[in-house]
mmCIF file of C-alpha atoms in Angstrom:
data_model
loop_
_atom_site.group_PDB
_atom_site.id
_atom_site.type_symbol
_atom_site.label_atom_id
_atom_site.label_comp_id
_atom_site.label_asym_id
_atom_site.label_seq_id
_atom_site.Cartn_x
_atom_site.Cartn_y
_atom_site.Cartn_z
ATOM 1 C CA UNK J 1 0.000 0.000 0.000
ATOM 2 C CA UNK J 2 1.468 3.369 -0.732
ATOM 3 C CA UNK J 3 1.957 6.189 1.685
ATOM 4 C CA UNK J 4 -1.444 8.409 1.361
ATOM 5 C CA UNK J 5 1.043 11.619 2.111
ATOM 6 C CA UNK J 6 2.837 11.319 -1.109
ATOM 7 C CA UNK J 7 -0.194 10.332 -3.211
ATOM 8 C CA UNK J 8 -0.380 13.005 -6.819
ATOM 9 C CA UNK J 9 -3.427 14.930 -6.871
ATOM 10 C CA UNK J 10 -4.583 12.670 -9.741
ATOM 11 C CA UNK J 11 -5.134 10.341 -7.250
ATOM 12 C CA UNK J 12 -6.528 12.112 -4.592
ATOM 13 C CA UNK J 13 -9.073 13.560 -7.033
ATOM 14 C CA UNK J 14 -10.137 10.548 -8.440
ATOM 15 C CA UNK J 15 -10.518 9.297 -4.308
ATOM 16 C CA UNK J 16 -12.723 12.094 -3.708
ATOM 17 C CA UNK J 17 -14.840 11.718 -6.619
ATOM 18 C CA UNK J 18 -15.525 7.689 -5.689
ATOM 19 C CA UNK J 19 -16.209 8.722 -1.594
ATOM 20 C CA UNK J 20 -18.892 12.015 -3.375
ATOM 21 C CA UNK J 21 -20.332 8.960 -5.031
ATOM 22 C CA UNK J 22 -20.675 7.555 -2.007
ATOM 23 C CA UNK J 23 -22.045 9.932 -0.564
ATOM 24 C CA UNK J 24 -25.818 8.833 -0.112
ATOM 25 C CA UNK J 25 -27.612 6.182 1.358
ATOM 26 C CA UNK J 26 -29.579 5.921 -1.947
ATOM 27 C CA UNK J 27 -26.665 5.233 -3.947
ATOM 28 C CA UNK J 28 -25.138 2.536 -1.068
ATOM 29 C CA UNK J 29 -28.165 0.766 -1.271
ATOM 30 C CA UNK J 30 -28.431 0.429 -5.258
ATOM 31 C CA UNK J 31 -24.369 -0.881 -5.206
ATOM 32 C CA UNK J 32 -25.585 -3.252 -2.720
ATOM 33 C CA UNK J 33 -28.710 -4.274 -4.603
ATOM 34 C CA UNK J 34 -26.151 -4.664 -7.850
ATOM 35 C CA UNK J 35 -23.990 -6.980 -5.924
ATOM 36 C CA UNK J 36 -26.677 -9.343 -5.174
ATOM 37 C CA UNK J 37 -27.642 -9.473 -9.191
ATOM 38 C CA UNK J 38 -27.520 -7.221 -12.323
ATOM 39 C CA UNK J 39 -30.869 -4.809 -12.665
ATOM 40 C CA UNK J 40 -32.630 -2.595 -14.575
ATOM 41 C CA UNK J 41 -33.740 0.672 -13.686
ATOM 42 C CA UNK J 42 -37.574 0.468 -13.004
ATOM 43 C CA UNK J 43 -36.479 -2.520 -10.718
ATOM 44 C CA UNK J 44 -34.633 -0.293 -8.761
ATOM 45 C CA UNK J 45 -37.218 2.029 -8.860
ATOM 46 C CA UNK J 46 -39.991 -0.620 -7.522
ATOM 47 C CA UNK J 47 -37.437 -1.894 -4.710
ATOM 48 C CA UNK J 48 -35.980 1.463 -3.786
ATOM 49 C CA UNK J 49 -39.687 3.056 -3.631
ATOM 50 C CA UNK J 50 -38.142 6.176 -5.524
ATOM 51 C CA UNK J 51 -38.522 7.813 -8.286
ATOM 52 C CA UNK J 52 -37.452 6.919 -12.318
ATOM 53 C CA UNK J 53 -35.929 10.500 -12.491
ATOM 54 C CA UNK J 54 -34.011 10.394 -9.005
ATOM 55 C CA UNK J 55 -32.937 6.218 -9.766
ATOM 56 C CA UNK J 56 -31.503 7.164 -12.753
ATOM 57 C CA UNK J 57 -29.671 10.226 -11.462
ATOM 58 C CA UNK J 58 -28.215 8.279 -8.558
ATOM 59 C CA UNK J 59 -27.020 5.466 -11.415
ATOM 60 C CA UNK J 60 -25.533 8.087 -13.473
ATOM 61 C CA UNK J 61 -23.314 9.246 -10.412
ATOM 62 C CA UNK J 62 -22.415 5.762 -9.571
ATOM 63 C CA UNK J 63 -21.637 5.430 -13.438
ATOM 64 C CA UNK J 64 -19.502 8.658 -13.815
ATOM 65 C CA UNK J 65 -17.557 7.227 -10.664
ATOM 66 C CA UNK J 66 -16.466 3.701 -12.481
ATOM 67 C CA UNK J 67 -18.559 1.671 -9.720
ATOM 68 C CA UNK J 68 -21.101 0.804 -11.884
ATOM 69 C CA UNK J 69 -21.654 -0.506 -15.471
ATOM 70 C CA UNK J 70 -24.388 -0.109 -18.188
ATOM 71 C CA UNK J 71 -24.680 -2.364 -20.846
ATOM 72 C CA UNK J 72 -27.806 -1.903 -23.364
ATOM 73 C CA UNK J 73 -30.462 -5.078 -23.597
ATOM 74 C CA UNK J 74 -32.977 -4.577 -25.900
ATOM 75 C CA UNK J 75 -35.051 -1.311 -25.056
ATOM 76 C CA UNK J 76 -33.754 -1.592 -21.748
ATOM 77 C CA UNK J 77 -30.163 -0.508 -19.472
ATOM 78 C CA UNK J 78 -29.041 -3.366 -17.383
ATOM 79 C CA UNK J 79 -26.970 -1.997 -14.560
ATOM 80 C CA UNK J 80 -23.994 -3.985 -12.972
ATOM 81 C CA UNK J 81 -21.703 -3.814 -10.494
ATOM 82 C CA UNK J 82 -17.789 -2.187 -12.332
ATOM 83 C CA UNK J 83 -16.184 -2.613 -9.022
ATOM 84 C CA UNK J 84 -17.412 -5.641 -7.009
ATOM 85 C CA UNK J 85 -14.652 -5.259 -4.571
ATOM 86 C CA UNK J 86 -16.267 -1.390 -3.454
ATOM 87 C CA UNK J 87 -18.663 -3.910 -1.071
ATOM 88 C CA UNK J 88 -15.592 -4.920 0.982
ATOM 89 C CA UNK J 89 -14.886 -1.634 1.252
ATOM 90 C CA UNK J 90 -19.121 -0.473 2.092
ATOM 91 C CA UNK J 91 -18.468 -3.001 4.800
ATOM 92 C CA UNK J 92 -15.494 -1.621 6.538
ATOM 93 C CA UNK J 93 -16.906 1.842 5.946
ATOM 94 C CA UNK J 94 -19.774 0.173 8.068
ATOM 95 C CA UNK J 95 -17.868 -1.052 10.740
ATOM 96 C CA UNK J 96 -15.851 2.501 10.978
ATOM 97 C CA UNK J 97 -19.169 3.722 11.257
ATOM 98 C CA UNK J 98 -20.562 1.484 14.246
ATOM 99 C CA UNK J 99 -17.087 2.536 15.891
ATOM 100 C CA UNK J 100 -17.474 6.166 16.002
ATOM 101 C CA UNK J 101 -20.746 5.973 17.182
ATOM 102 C CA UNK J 102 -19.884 4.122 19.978
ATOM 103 C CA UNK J 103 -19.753 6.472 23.882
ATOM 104 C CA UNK J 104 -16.506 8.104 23.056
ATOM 105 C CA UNK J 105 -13.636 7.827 25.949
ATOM 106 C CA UNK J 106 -14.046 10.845 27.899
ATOM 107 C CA UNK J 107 -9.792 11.224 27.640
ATOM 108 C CA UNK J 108 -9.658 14.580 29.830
ATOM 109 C CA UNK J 109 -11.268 12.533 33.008
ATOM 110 C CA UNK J 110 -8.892 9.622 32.088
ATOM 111 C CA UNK J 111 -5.436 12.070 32.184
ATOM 112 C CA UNK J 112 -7.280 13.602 35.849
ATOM 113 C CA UNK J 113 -7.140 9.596 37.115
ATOM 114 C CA UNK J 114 -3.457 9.303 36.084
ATOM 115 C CA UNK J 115 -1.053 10.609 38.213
ATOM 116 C CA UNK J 116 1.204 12.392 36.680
ATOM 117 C CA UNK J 117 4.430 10.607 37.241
ATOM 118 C CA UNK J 118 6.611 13.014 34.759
ATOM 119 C CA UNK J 119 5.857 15.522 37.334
ATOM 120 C CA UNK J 120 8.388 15.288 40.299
ATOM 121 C CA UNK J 121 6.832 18.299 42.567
ATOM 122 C CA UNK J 122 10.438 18.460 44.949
ATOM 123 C CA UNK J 123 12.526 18.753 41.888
ATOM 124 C CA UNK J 124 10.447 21.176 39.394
ATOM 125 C CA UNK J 125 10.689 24.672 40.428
ATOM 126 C CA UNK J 126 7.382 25.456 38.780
ATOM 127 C CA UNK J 127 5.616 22.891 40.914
ATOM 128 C CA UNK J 128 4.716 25.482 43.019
ATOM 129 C CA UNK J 129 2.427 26.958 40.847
ATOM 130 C CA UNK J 130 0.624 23.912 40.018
ATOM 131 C CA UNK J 131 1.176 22.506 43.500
ATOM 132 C CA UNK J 132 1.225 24.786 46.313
ATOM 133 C CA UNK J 133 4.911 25.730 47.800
ATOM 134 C CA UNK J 134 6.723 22.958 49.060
ATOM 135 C CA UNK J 135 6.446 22.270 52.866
ATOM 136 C CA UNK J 136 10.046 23.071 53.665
ATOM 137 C CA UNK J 137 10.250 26.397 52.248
ATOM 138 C CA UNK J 138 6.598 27.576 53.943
ATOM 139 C CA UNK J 139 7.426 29.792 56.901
ATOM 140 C CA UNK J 140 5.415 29.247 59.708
ATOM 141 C CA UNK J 141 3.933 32.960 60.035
ATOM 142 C CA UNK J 142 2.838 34.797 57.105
ATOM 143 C CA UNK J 143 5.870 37.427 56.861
ATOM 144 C CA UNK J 144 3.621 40.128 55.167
ATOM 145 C CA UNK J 145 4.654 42.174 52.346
ATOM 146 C CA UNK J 146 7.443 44.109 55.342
ATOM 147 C CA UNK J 147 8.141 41.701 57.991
ATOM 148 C CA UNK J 148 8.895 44.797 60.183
ATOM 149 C CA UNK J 149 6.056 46.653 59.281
ATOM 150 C CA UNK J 150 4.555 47.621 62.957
ATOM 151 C CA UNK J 151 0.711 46.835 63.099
ATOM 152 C CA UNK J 152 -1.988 49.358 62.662
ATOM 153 C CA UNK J 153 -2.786 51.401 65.527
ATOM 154 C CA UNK J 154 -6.252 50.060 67.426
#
């Protein structure tokens, strides 16, 4: 498999142009209807409960794509799959799908659990800002601002 960074725009085009194609639950379902058997369009009119116009458009987009054939019969266009490996990829598209819609990790309250052991409080001399001062270094008494500051008269 080649690296998709270094892929020409050629190729990246032509990607983009197959995934718009894909890009309708229409035109899924008449590639998977294809794969089962070849059909013509007002079958895929009567099972898709759409209509001739919006059947046909969907095939033509399919069509311009390369993932699906025509081939004339008669009076009639029998559509076919081109690509009859694109199901493979419908199904792993499908299981990417199930995956993202899965509860998603809440990764923020999973970091808070950690401790955070590349943190070594004693030895970072901004831990005090994230941790409080260290122990040995907190007088007892607040010094003030001028430890010999006299207090206010009463």
């Amino acid at each position: 498999m080649s690296d998709p960074t270094t892929w020409p725009a050629e190729k990246l085009d032509r990607t983009a142009d197959i995934i718009g194609a894909l890009d309708s639950p229409s035109r899924i379902q008449i590639l998977l209807l294809l794969h089962n058997r070849d059909h013509v369009v007002h079958e895929l009119v009567r099972v898709l409960g759409k209509s001739q116009p919006l059947v046909s458009q969907h095939l033509r987009v399919l069509k311009d794509a390369g993932l699906v054939g025509a081939t004339r019969s008669g009076r009639e266009v029998v559509y076919s799959l081109a690509v009859p490996g694109v199901i493979a990829t419908l199904e792993s598209l499908s299981l990417l799908a199930e995956r993202t819609q899965e509860e998603p990790k809440d990764e923020l309250a999973e970091r808070r659990k950690r401790t955070p052991d590349f943190i070594d409080a004693s030895k970072s001399s901004g831990a005090a800002a994230a941790f409080g001062p260290l122990h040995e270094v907190t007088p007892d008494k607040d010094p003030g601002l001028k430890p010999d500051t006299p207090a206010p008269p009463s």
